[in-house]
Amino acid sequence: MAVSTAVGKLRIPQVAKVKNKAPALVQITAEQLLREAKERELELLPPPPRQRIADEEEFNDYKLRKRKAFEDNLRKNRTVTGNWIKYAQWEERLQEIQRARSIYERALDVDYRNITLWLKYAEMEMRNRQANHARNVWDRAITALPRVSQFWYKYTYMEELLGNMAGARQVFERWMEWQPEEQAWHSYINFELRYKEMERARTIYERFVLVHPRVKNWIKYAHSEEKHGYLAHARKVYERAVEFFGEEHMDEHLYVAFAKFEENQKEFERAQAIYKYALDRIPTHEAQELFKNYTIFEKKFGDRQGIEAIIVSKRRFQYEEEVRASPHNYDAWFDYLRLLESTAEAETVREVYERAIGNVPPIQEKRHWKRYIYLWINYALYEELQAKDPERTRQVYQASLELIPHQEFTFAKMWLYYAQFEIRQRNLSSARRALGTSIGKCPKSKLFKGYIELEVKLREFDRCRKLYAKLLEFAPENCTSWIKFAELETILGDLERARAIYELAISQPRLDMPEVLWKAYIDFEMEQGEIERTRKLYRQLLQRTQHAKVWISLAHFELSAGKEGSVSKCRQIYEEANKTMRNCEEKEARLMLLQSWRSFEDEFGTVSDKERVDTLMPEKVKKRRKVGTDDGSDLGWEEYCDYIFPEDEATSQPNLKLLAMAKLWKKQQHPDSGCFL
């Protein structure tokens, strides 16, 4: 009972609580601990004691124990290659070659695909000068694993070391039947070249370039022939390579190597011909290296014309890259075509034009077509002016007009250029037919004007009248068209028709520039000396608008009429205008009228007339007003100028009195400041 009580009173000691759980300032990693242990050699084990064998019996006992240990390891795990190799190497050190052979054979029975086993086995035989055994091992290895190149390399190397050239050649031939990688062929070729067997090496190269038909292998073949002085054979190899790959699989490196070969042989014309042949047939984006080498060649051996041709070719290459990267970059096409038009033949230029116009804008919006349509225009101009081919020019214009979606939008310039081209070809009926078709399909003011200009030049005025009538039916609000129509009739001397056109024009309910039309009508009547008609037009215009400029123009007209009382009539106009504009809200226009009136009185009026106008001039005052936004928020105050006319004092007398009192109070508060409200 006492024991149990004592046990019950036992307490497990409490672990001290860690108060500071923050990381230590100096951290020690596991890597640092291991490194320090290595430096201090804390785990360094002493070497095992060396065993001394005194007699043969002890040696036999040692071998027995060692073999038993090796065999035990093999029984535990037969698949560990290292155990077999260590066992065999131990037997080899004891000069037990037959036992070592047996171990390797047992290991190969377990895993004959293990490359290391074959290599160690064969190397053991070679170290112990067992050539026939080594051959046997290599033969078995290349038979079991023919795709392991290491076996073939070591086998051929062994035969060559032994001086058995026929045996080495036989091994190479057996290897080549498997069509190995390129390096194996090069090893065979180098083997033959070491023993000056050039004809055999050439035969191997012939087989090699057919098994591995790559450009670099043909080039190596040619370089080999050139290196050994067989220049005719080298040239023949290059020519056969060009024929072998043909135009479908052309490679710039082959032609560069061929041209450099000819350059080394001082055959500069042949080299230049090779470069030009390749550049004409290889796509530009695939001939960058070729072009670079051709440039260097021309700089070394070419003339000025050749160098200029190279520069042009370089620019062509750059443009080809640009248009290939962005086919819808029409500016790049323009630059490219401009270069070709000055240097290339017509067929080349046409081909590039066809490629350019083939990149139709994907969206049927006019803004996307504005640059594109100039490709067609330039194409047509090139065919007409440089190629001198009117029929192709006509075809280009017609194709472009068929391509444009006239239901969505059109380009008047294309129709007009086509019509002008037909006129230059003395084909007036085709030009009229084209312009008539354009007006029927997609009427535009520019088309009408171009057609009218054509008929005016041809002096077909009846056609002009019909076209103007169609134009005004299409766009009756166009004041310029009305004016041009009236001017045509004026030139033809039909004043009544011109006047009727003007009358019809000003009666239109909607006009884009009515002030221009009225001015043209008034100027027309003034040129004809119709004073009353002009005065009537001014009055008719004042019924529609009370603008100060109209009153001023009427006053100047009365003054320039040259009749008696023109000054008094002009003054009456100013009086009437001032009286009419008294209720006008545009105070700046009213001020402009008074300033014009004062200029008139300064020149023609008396002192009293000038003083009277001066009494009508307004007073300029500064005011402030609140500025707000559309949503009603307040932006503060802004300063503006206002005009107070003396004639308005009667109606705004209380306000003026209040304003004068405010000015007086402001002046008393701030004597140095000016008036500011």
XYZ file of C-alpha atoms in Angstrom:
677
model
C 0.000 0.000 0.000
C 2.851 2.319 0.843
C 4.515 1.527 -2.459
C 1.402 2.302 -4.393
C 0.979 5.511 -2.484
C 4.499 6.486 -3.282
C 3.957 5.679 -6.904
C 0.794 7.695 -6.943
C 2.634 10.654 -5.587
C 5.232 10.547 -8.350
C 4.841 13.471 -10.722
C 6.108 13.899 -14.208
C 8.446 16.875 -14.337
C 6.978 19.771 -16.215
C 8.725 21.034 -19.314
C 9.846 24.612 -19.032
C 7.747 26.921 -21.159
C 9.544 28.797 -23.908
C 8.877 32.454 -23.367
C 10.695 33.855 -26.408
C 9.606 31.996 -29.548
C 11.282 34.373 -31.974
C 13.949 32.886 -34.277
C 17.554 33.190 -33.176
C 19.616 35.935 -34.697
C 22.163 33.417 -36.050
C 20.538 30.506 -37.897
C 22.397 27.187 -38.310
C 21.346 24.991 -41.229
C 21.761 21.271 -41.605
C 24.137 21.868 -44.494
C 26.356 23.970 -42.245
C 26.410 21.234 -39.573
C 27.445 18.616 -42.131
C 30.120 20.887 -43.570
C 31.600 21.548 -40.132
C 31.590 17.826 -39.352
C 33.448 17.151 -42.604
C 35.982 19.856 -41.886
C 36.643 18.542 -38.379
C 36.597 14.910 -39.635
C 34.335 13.882 -36.817
C 33.029 10.855 -38.760
C 36.295 9.765 -40.347
C 36.563 5.980 -40.191
C 39.960 4.384 -39.878
C 41.052 2.270 -42.873
C 40.633 -1.472 -42.515
C 43.751 -3.326 -41.437
C 45.848 -4.788 -44.230
C 45.942 -8.570 -44.310
C 49.254 -10.272 -44.934
C 49.249 -13.719 -46.548
C 52.261 -15.831 -45.642
C 51.853 -19.048 -47.612
C 49.837 -20.692 -50.370
C 47.409 -22.305 -47.965
C 46.423 -18.930 -46.546
C 46.128 -17.563 -50.097
C 43.806 -20.386 -51.124
C 41.762 -19.831 -47.986
C 41.552 -16.070 -48.793
C 40.402 -16.810 -52.342
C 37.816 -19.262 -51.054
C 36.392 -16.765 -48.587
C 36.402 -13.930 -51.157
C 34.695 -16.027 -53.794
C 32.097 -17.146 -51.264
C 31.399 -13.506 -50.422
C 31.015 -12.598 -54.100
C 28.768 -15.581 -54.757
C 26.624 -14.697 -51.752
C 26.169 -11.163 -53.129
C 25.185 -12.557 -56.507
C 22.659 -14.935 -54.959
C 21.098 -12.028 -53.067
C 20.665 -9.855 -56.191
C 21.641 -11.179 -59.614
C 20.562 -8.020 -61.459
C 23.165 -5.709 -59.905
C 25.744 -5.306 -62.675
C 28.375 -3.895 -60.347
C 28.594 -7.120 -58.364
C 29.367 -9.140 -61.513
C 31.970 -6.631 -62.727
C 33.730 -6.429 -59.358
C 33.825 -10.212 -59.167
C 35.258 -10.547 -62.674
C 37.805 -7.777 -62.173
C 38.961 -9.445 -58.940
C 39.502 -12.708 -60.755
C 41.337 -10.816 -63.512
C 43.700 -9.300 -60.991
C 44.473 -12.825 -59.783
C 45.172 -13.724 -63.441
C 42.243 -16.150 -63.331
C 41.202 -15.161 -66.853
C 39.134 -18.272 -67.435
C 37.191 -17.694 -64.222
C 36.667 -14.024 -65.174
C 35.377 -15.157 -68.569
C 32.988 -17.516 -66.864
C 31.684 -14.728 -64.619
C 31.069 -12.423 -67.607
C 29.296 -15.247 -69.460
C 27.064 -15.899 -66.450
C 26.325 -12.172 -66.228
C 25.400 -12.004 -69.921
C 23.023 -14.915 -69.422
C 21.260 -12.799 -66.822
C 21.137 -9.537 -68.903
C 22.580 -9.688 -72.399
C 21.305 -6.151 -73.176
C 23.632 -4.575 -70.622
C 26.124 -2.542 -72.663
C 28.580 -2.152 -69.789
C 28.977 -5.909 -69.419
C 29.920 -6.336 -73.084
C 32.360 -3.441 -72.922
C 34.080 -4.675 -69.733
C 34.231 -8.213 -71.092
C 35.823 -7.164 -74.397
C 38.207 -4.712 -72.733
C 39.397 -7.488 -70.388
C 40.247 -9.675 -73.372
C 42.022 -6.819 -75.071
C 44.059 -5.975 -71.970
C 45.216 -9.545 -71.728
C 46.090 -9.632 -75.453
C 43.452 -12.211 -76.239
C 42.657 -10.838 -79.706
C 40.605 -13.760 -80.940
C 38.579 -13.870 -77.739
C 38.031 -10.114 -78.033
C 36.878 -10.526 -81.646
C 34.502 -13.200 -80.518
C 33.055 -10.931 -77.834
C 32.719 -7.989 -80.249
C 31.056 -10.187 -82.866
C 28.530 -11.433 -80.359
C 27.926 -7.872 -79.094
C 27.267 -6.322 -82.512
C 25.068 -9.267 -83.402
C 22.965 -8.991 -80.254
C 22.873 -5.169 -80.150
C 23.610 -3.831 -83.650
C 22.298 -0.329 -82.915
C 24.864 0.351 -80.182
C 27.466 2.400 -82.017
C 30.008 2.097 -79.210
C 30.557 -1.601 -79.971
C 31.283 -0.870 -83.631
C 33.650 2.010 -82.843
C 35.707 -0.062 -80.391
C 35.689 -3.114 -82.625
C 37.029 -1.179 -85.640
C 39.535 0.631 -83.459
C 40.863 -2.682 -82.130
C 41.279 -4.110 -85.628
C 43.053 -0.975 -86.783
C 45.408 -1.119 -83.789
C 46.193 -4.706 -84.631
C 46.968 -3.642 -88.195
C 44.148 -5.758 -89.599
C 42.904 -3.238 -92.145
C 40.891 -5.792 -94.077
C 39.191 -6.883 -90.857
C 38.426 -3.291 -89.888
C 37.040 -2.597 -93.362
C 34.894 -5.711 -93.116
C 33.503 -4.569 -89.752
C 32.740 -1.130 -91.228
C 30.923 -2.728 -94.133
C 28.826 -4.857 -91.776
C 28.046 -1.664 -89.840
C 27.055 0.350 -92.890
C 24.473 -2.284 -93.804
C 22.482 -1.093 -90.799
C 22.523 2.505 -92.177
C 23.772 4.079 -88.939
C 24.002 7.772 -88.020
C 26.117 10.226 -90.000
C 29.132 10.074 -87.690
C 29.557 6.357 -88.368
C 29.871 7.057 -92.096
C 32.386 9.802 -91.414
C 34.427 7.386 -89.284
C 34.522 4.895 -92.140
C 35.486 7.619 -94.625
C 38.221 8.965 -92.343
C 39.542 5.430 -91.888
C 39.981 5.071 -95.651
C 41.460 8.543 -95.981
C 44.088 7.758 -93.324
C 45.422 5.068 -95.603
C 45.159 7.179 -98.809
C 42.321 5.099 -100.193
C 40.637 8.049 -101.960
C 38.669 5.946 -104.406
C 37.224 3.830 -101.590
C 36.363 7.000 -99.641
C 34.619 8.437 -102.712
C 32.547 5.266 -103.037
C 31.533 5.479 -99.400
C 30.560 9.145 -99.852
C 28.367 8.158 -102.806
C 26.489 5.691 -100.601
C 26.457 8.099 -97.661
C 24.753 11.037 -99.465
C 22.008 8.691 -100.641
C 21.378 7.214 -97.187
C 21.485 10.667 -95.515
C 20.424 13.055 -98.305
C 21.113 16.352 -96.578
C 22.694 19.437 -98.063
C 25.492 19.540 -95.501
C 26.558 15.987 -96.418
C 26.823 16.882 -100.111
C 28.852 19.938 -99.126
C 31.186 17.795 -96.986
C 31.622 15.435 -99.924
C 32.581 18.332 -102.187
C 34.899 19.820 -99.560
C 36.652 16.473 -99.242
C 37.261 16.338 -102.985
C 38.497 19.931 -102.998
C 40.786 19.310 -100.015
C 42.530 16.467 -101.752
C 42.922 18.418 -104.984
C 40.225 16.769 -107.065
C 38.641 20.039 -108.254
C 36.785 18.578 -111.227
C 35.237 15.941 -108.977
C 34.279 18.638 -106.462
C 32.523 20.719 -109.143
C 30.746 17.627 -110.362
C 29.547 16.863 -106.827
C 28.067 20.373 -106.522
C 26.356 20.072 -109.890
C 24.918 16.673 -108.983
C 23.691 18.102 -105.658
C 21.878 20.952 -107.432
C 20.282 18.451 -109.778
C 19.467 16.065 -106.914
C 17.544 18.622 -104.828
C 15.948 20.373 -107.797
C 13.927 23.576 -107.593
C 11.391 22.202 -105.117
C 13.939 21.568 -102.348
C 16.490 24.290 -103.038
C 18.691 25.311 -100.133
C 20.684 28.530 -99.989
C 23.643 26.901 -98.193
C 24.326 24.600 -101.147
C 24.525 27.517 -103.579
C 26.635 29.585 -101.186
C 29.131 26.721 -100.860
C 29.126 26.158 -104.647
C 29.710 29.844 -105.357
C 32.506 30.068 -102.790
C 34.159 27.042 -104.379
C 34.117 28.761 -107.778
C 35.359 31.950 -106.176
C 38.323 30.100 -104.672
C 39.128 28.749 -108.135
C 39.079 32.336 -109.535
C 35.986 31.508 -111.601
C 34.202 34.777 -110.786
C 31.747 34.660 -113.675
C 30.630 31.165 -112.708
C 30.225 32.269 -109.079
C 28.157 35.281 -110.103
C 25.975 33.110 -112.343
C 25.377 30.696 -109.445
C 24.349 33.537 -107.125
C 21.947 35.006 -109.680
C 20.467 31.619 -110.524
C 19.778 30.917 -106.851
C 18.357 34.369 -106.082
C 15.922 34.086 -108.983
C 14.552 30.755 -107.756
C 14.791 30.686 -103.969
C 12.051 32.616 -102.099
C 13.336 35.869 -100.701
C 12.592 35.054 -97.069
C 14.688 31.864 -97.364
C 17.723 33.468 -99.032
C 19.067 35.802 -96.374
C 22.467 34.101 -96.100
C 22.692 33.785 -99.872
C 22.000 37.459 -100.356
C 24.568 38.411 -97.708
C 27.325 36.401 -99.383
C 26.366 37.716 -102.813
C 26.702 41.268 -101.507
C 30.195 40.543 -100.197
C 31.127 38.921 -103.519
C 29.957 41.900 -105.578
C 31.794 44.325 -103.320
C 34.984 42.351 -103.876
C 34.802 41.559 -107.557
C 31.764 43.372 -109.034
C 31.380 46.691 -110.832
C 29.197 49.672 -109.994
C 26.203 48.307 -111.844
C 26.402 45.028 -109.981
C 26.642 46.779 -106.623
C 23.577 48.891 -107.446
C 21.711 45.733 -108.397
C 22.662 44.251 -105.042
C 21.321 47.293 -103.201
C 18.055 47.000 -105.107
C 17.859 43.314 -104.290
C 18.436 44.087 -100.628
C 15.615 46.609 -100.637
C 13.386 44.068 -102.364
C 14.232 41.526 -99.695
C 13.286 43.997 -96.937
C 9.999 44.876 -98.620
C 9.178 41.209 -99.120
C 9.650 40.643 -95.403
C 7.384 43.598 -94.577
C 4.528 42.625 -96.864
C 4.745 38.998 -95.758
C 4.532 40.000 -92.090
C 1.635 42.407 -92.706
C -0.151 41.844 -96.065
C -2.618 44.683 -95.425
C 0.141 47.250 -94.881
C -0.550 49.070 -98.143
C 2.175 51.677 -97.564
C 4.774 48.892 -97.696
C 3.266 47.687 -100.981
C 3.475 51.239 -102.387
C 7.169 51.523 -101.520
C 7.884 48.057 -102.903
C 6.092 48.751 -106.180
C 7.748 52.130 -106.574
C 11.127 50.402 -106.339
C 10.157 47.717 -108.860
C 8.729 50.180 -111.370
C 12.112 51.867 -111.639
C 14.267 48.721 -111.738
C 12.371 45.523 -112.599
C 10.776 44.181 -115.750
C 7.106 44.628 -116.546
C 6.139 41.024 -115.756
C 7.717 41.231 -112.305
C 5.938 44.507 -111.567
C 2.616 43.067 -112.727
C 3.090 40.012 -110.549
C 3.676 42.127 -107.443
C 0.707 44.373 -108.323
C -1.496 41.296 -108.581
C -0.278 40.107 -105.180
C -0.923 43.536 -103.676
C -4.483 43.980 -104.986
C -5.262 40.461 -103.815
C -5.159 41.694 -100.192
C -8.716 43.068 -100.168
C -9.708 44.807 -96.908
C -11.693 42.330 -94.781
C -14.248 44.964 -93.676
C -16.579 46.768 -96.068
C -16.041 50.220 -94.603
C -14.746 53.044 -96.725
C -12.063 54.109 -94.270
C -10.414 50.690 -94.659
C -10.507 50.945 -98.485
C -9.070 54.453 -98.897
C -5.439 53.333 -99.093
C -6.228 50.064 -100.863
C -7.953 51.718 -103.824
C -4.765 53.596 -104.707
C -3.119 50.249 -105.493
C -5.601 49.890 -108.357
C -5.060 53.494 -109.445
C -1.270 53.101 -109.486
C -1.618 49.775 -111.299
C -3.716 51.371 -114.033
C -1.370 54.346 -114.363
C 1.621 52.011 -114.634
C -0.012 50.004 -117.421
C -0.967 53.157 -119.291
C 2.112 55.343 -118.872
C 5.028 52.923 -118.491
C 3.902 49.610 -119.936
C 2.008 51.386 -122.775
C -0.719 48.745 -122.735
C -4.162 50.407 -123.080
C -6.085 47.139 -123.114
C -4.591 45.972 -119.790
C -5.240 49.443 -118.378
C -8.905 49.152 -119.323
C -9.077 45.708 -117.731
C -7.564 47.043 -114.501
C -10.111 49.862 -114.285
C -13.016 47.552 -115.014
C -11.833 44.956 -112.466
C -11.504 47.611 -109.772
C -14.991 48.983 -110.471
C -16.426 45.472 -110.254
C -14.667 44.870 -106.930
C -15.848 48.025 -105.138
C -19.117 47.391 -103.204
C -21.081 50.271 -104.710
C -24.161 49.490 -102.616
C -22.161 50.323 -99.477
C -19.850 53.039 -100.773
C -18.004 54.067 -103.913
C -14.959 56.020 -105.042
C -15.803 58.790 -107.484
C -12.130 59.160 -108.444
C -12.080 55.651 -109.938
C -15.011 56.422 -112.249
C -13.512 59.774 -113.219
C -10.036 58.323 -113.858
C -11.565 55.617 -116.009
C -13.559 58.169 -118.011
C -10.487 60.378 -118.465
C -8.511 57.362 -119.659
C -11.149 56.548 -122.264
C -11.078 60.146 -123.458
C -7.295 59.953 -123.841
C -7.894 56.854 -125.947
C -10.396 58.913 -128.052
C -13.251 56.722 -126.909
C -15.808 59.333 -125.872
C -18.807 56.998 -125.904
C -17.137 54.641 -123.367
C -16.296 57.580 -121.111
C -19.889 58.831 -121.161
C -21.169 55.304 -120.630
C -18.908 54.866 -117.569
C -19.962 58.167 -116.020
C -23.612 57.484 -116.734
C -23.305 54.063 -115.097
C -21.665 55.638 -112.057
C -24.481 58.147 -111.639
C -27.047 55.391 -112.003
C -25.350 53.028 -109.520
C -24.009 55.392 -106.875
C -24.822 59.084 -107.488
C -22.409 61.513 -105.848
C -21.937 65.244 -106.257
C -18.321 64.684 -107.265
C -19.387 62.395 -110.108
C -21.900 64.942 -111.393
C -19.306 67.718 -111.248
C -16.717 65.629 -113.061
C -19.213 64.703 -115.773
C -20.278 68.341 -116.142
C -16.655 69.527 -116.429
C -16.136 66.982 -119.181
C -19.167 68.198 -121.133
C -18.186 71.831 -120.617
C -14.778 71.125 -122.137
C -16.540 69.423 -125.042
C -18.902 72.416 -125.349
C -21.949 70.161 -124.939
C -24.008 72.735 -123.001
C -27.338 70.989 -123.436
C -25.869 67.926 -121.751
C -24.540 70.211 -119.016
C -28.039 71.581 -118.372
C -29.450 68.068 -118.110
C -26.705 67.019 -115.749
C -27.190 70.088 -113.564
C -30.897 69.321 -113.418
C -30.143 65.743 -112.303
C -27.615 67.005 -109.785
C -30.064 69.488 -108.247
C -32.699 66.795 -108.039
C -30.178 64.613 -106.217
C -28.872 67.356 -103.868
C -31.154 70.441 -103.875
C -29.497 71.805 -100.726
C -26.104 72.208 -102.435
C -25.696 75.948 -102.928
C -22.488 75.558 -104.917
C -24.326 73.558 -107.583
C -26.994 76.244 -107.931
C -24.354 78.944 -108.240
C -22.332 77.009 -110.847
C -25.480 76.339 -112.867
C -26.406 80.005 -112.829
C -22.857 81.036 -113.723
C -22.973 78.683 -116.711
C -26.158 80.322 -117.963
C -24.613 83.747 -117.361
C -21.586 82.798 -119.448
C -23.925 81.564 -122.171
C -25.732 84.937 -122.053
C -29.102 83.573 -120.922
C -29.651 86.015 -118.015
C -33.315 85.230 -117.549
C -32.526 81.522 -117.141
C -29.743 82.374 -114.672
C -32.114 84.646 -112.708
C -34.748 81.923 -112.676
C -32.188 79.461 -111.317
C -31.257 81.867 -108.532
C -34.930 82.435 -107.695
C -35.542 78.709 -107.580
C -32.467 78.250 -105.410
C -33.416 80.799 -102.734
C -36.867 79.303 -102.519
C -35.493 75.946 -101.359
C -36.536 75.080 -97.794
C -33.072 73.809 -96.829
C -29.680 75.053 -98.011
C -26.193 74.210 -96.784
C -24.689 77.725 -97.319
C -27.542 80.199 -97.864
C -25.350 83.270 -97.234
C -23.090 82.295 -100.151
C -26.077 81.771 -102.432
C -27.663 85.135 -101.555
C -24.349 86.919 -102.020
C -23.881 85.283 -105.429
C -27.418 86.321 -106.461
C -26.885 89.884 -105.253
C -23.493 90.097 -106.986
C -25.130 88.799 -110.167
C -27.772 91.558 -110.127
C -25.156 94.182 -109.289
C -23.002 93.064 -112.231
C -26.025 93.446 -114.485
C -26.645 96.978 -113.105
C -30.082 96.067 -111.744
C -30.158 98.489 -108.786
C -33.822 98.035 -107.994
C -33.612 94.282 -108.237
C -30.591 94.321 -105.951
C -32.370 96.547 -103.436
C -35.376 94.272 -103.601
C -33.158 91.228 -102.957
C -31.658 92.919 -99.904
C -35.121 93.637 -98.530
C -36.176 90.093 -99.276
C -33.127 88.798 -97.436
C -33.800 91.088 -94.450
C -37.211 89.516 -94.104
C -35.442 86.215 -93.421
C -32.546 87.426 -91.291
C -31.744 90.617 -89.374
C -28.028 90.024 -89.197
C -25.849 93.115 -88.835
C -23.675 92.121 -91.797
C -26.714 92.228 -94.096
C -27.594 95.752 -92.942
C -23.994 96.879 -93.350
C -23.805 95.360 -96.825
C -27.077 97.100 -97.800
C -25.719 100.415 -96.512
C -22.510 99.985 -98.508
C -24.575 99.105 -101.557
C -26.670 102.289 -101.250
C -23.504 104.310 -100.786
C -21.862 102.751 -103.835
C -24.927 103.205 -106.042
C -23.550 106.616 -107.035
C -26.922 108.337 -107.282
C -28.005 111.544 -105.645
C -28.856 111.199 -102.001
C -26.837 108.020 -101.628
C -25.265 109.305 -98.393
C -28.660 110.126 -96.881
C -30.022 106.757 -97.999
C -27.052 105.047 -96.411
C -27.678 106.982 -93.176
C -31.325 106.001 -93.287
C -30.322 102.367 -93.638
C -28.134 102.671 -90.525
C -30.989 104.400 -88.657
C -33.403 101.680 -89.651
C -30.933 98.943 -88.788
C -30.202 100.419 -85.348
C -33.898 100.753 -84.645
C -34.587 97.202 -85.803
C -31.723 95.682 -83.812
C -32.645 97.494 -80.586
C -34.348 94.335 -79.355
C -31.559 92.066 -80.570
C -29.988 89.875 -77.895
C -26.626 89.722 -79.717
C -25.054 92.906 -78.378
C -21.776 92.285 -80.230
C -23.642 92.387 -83.584
C -25.362 95.609 -82.546
C -21.998 97.075 -81.537
C -20.526 96.042 -84.927
C -23.341 97.898 -86.680
C -22.696 101.070 -84.650
C -18.958 100.881 -85.326
C -19.634 100.616 -89.077
C -22.056 103.551 -88.789
C -19.423 105.640 -86.978
C -16.833 104.832 -89.680
C -19.336 106.033 -92.260
C -20.017 109.284 -90.346
C -16.285 109.846 -89.862
C -15.939 109.960 -93.647
C -19.213 111.552 -94.818
C -20.976 112.993 -91.766
C -20.901 116.326 -89.956
C -19.847 116.929 -86.375
C -23.408 116.652 -85.135
C -23.850 113.382 -86.987
C -20.709 112.010 -85.360
C -21.821 113.170 -81.920
C -25.192 111.530 -82.400
C -23.570 108.193 -83.229
C -21.205 108.578 -80.258
C -24.207 108.993 -77.966
C -25.491 105.640 -79.184
C -22.241 103.781 -78.403
C -22.567 101.400 -75.426
C -20.587 101.311 -72.197
C -18.425 98.271 -71.577
C -18.662 96.790 -68.100
C -17.275 93.677 -66.432
C -19.592 91.279 -64.697
C -19.453 87.934 -62.963
C -21.747 84.967 -63.238
C -21.950 81.491 -61.849
C -20.738 78.595 -63.977
C -22.368 75.207 -63.648
C -22.158 71.828 -65.374
C -24.885 69.844 -67.078
C -25.559 67.821 -63.938
C -26.133 70.959 -61.879
C -22.871 71.071 -59.948
C -21.290 74.458 -59.315
C -17.934 75.290 -60.925
C -17.566 78.757 -59.420
C -17.658 82.210 -60.985
C -16.432 83.526 -64.314
C -15.817 87.047 -65.588
C -17.400 88.347 -68.786
C -17.917 91.662 -70.578
C -21.322 93.212 -71.159
C -22.478 96.258 -73.106
C -25.030 98.803 -71.851
C -26.587 100.921 -74.584
C -27.870 104.432 -73.701
C -31.052 103.765 -75.661
C -31.882 100.983 -73.239
C -31.728 103.293 -70.172
C -35.420 104.067 -70.313
C -36.393 100.435 -69.943
C -33.609 99.514 -67.520
C -33.426 102.733 -65.432
C -33.965 101.067 -62.022
C -31.293 98.528 -62.720
C -28.859 101.202 -63.871
C -29.475 103.230 -60.744
C -28.799 100.226 -58.575
C -25.647 99.519 -60.580
C -24.414 103.106 -60.117
C -24.981 102.901 -56.342
C -23.062 99.617 -56.230
C -20.180 101.194 -58.103
C -20.108 104.125 -55.687
C -20.072 101.835 -52.650
C -17.308 99.718 -54.188
C -15.235 102.810 -54.830
C -15.635 103.959 -51.257
C -14.549 100.585 -49.912
C -11.568 100.226 -52.282
C -10.501 103.598 -53.677
C -7.583 102.066 -55.670
C -9.558 99.340 -57.400
C -11.528 99.753 -60.597
C -15.170 98.931 -61.213
C -15.831 95.171 -61.053
C -19.191 93.463 -60.800
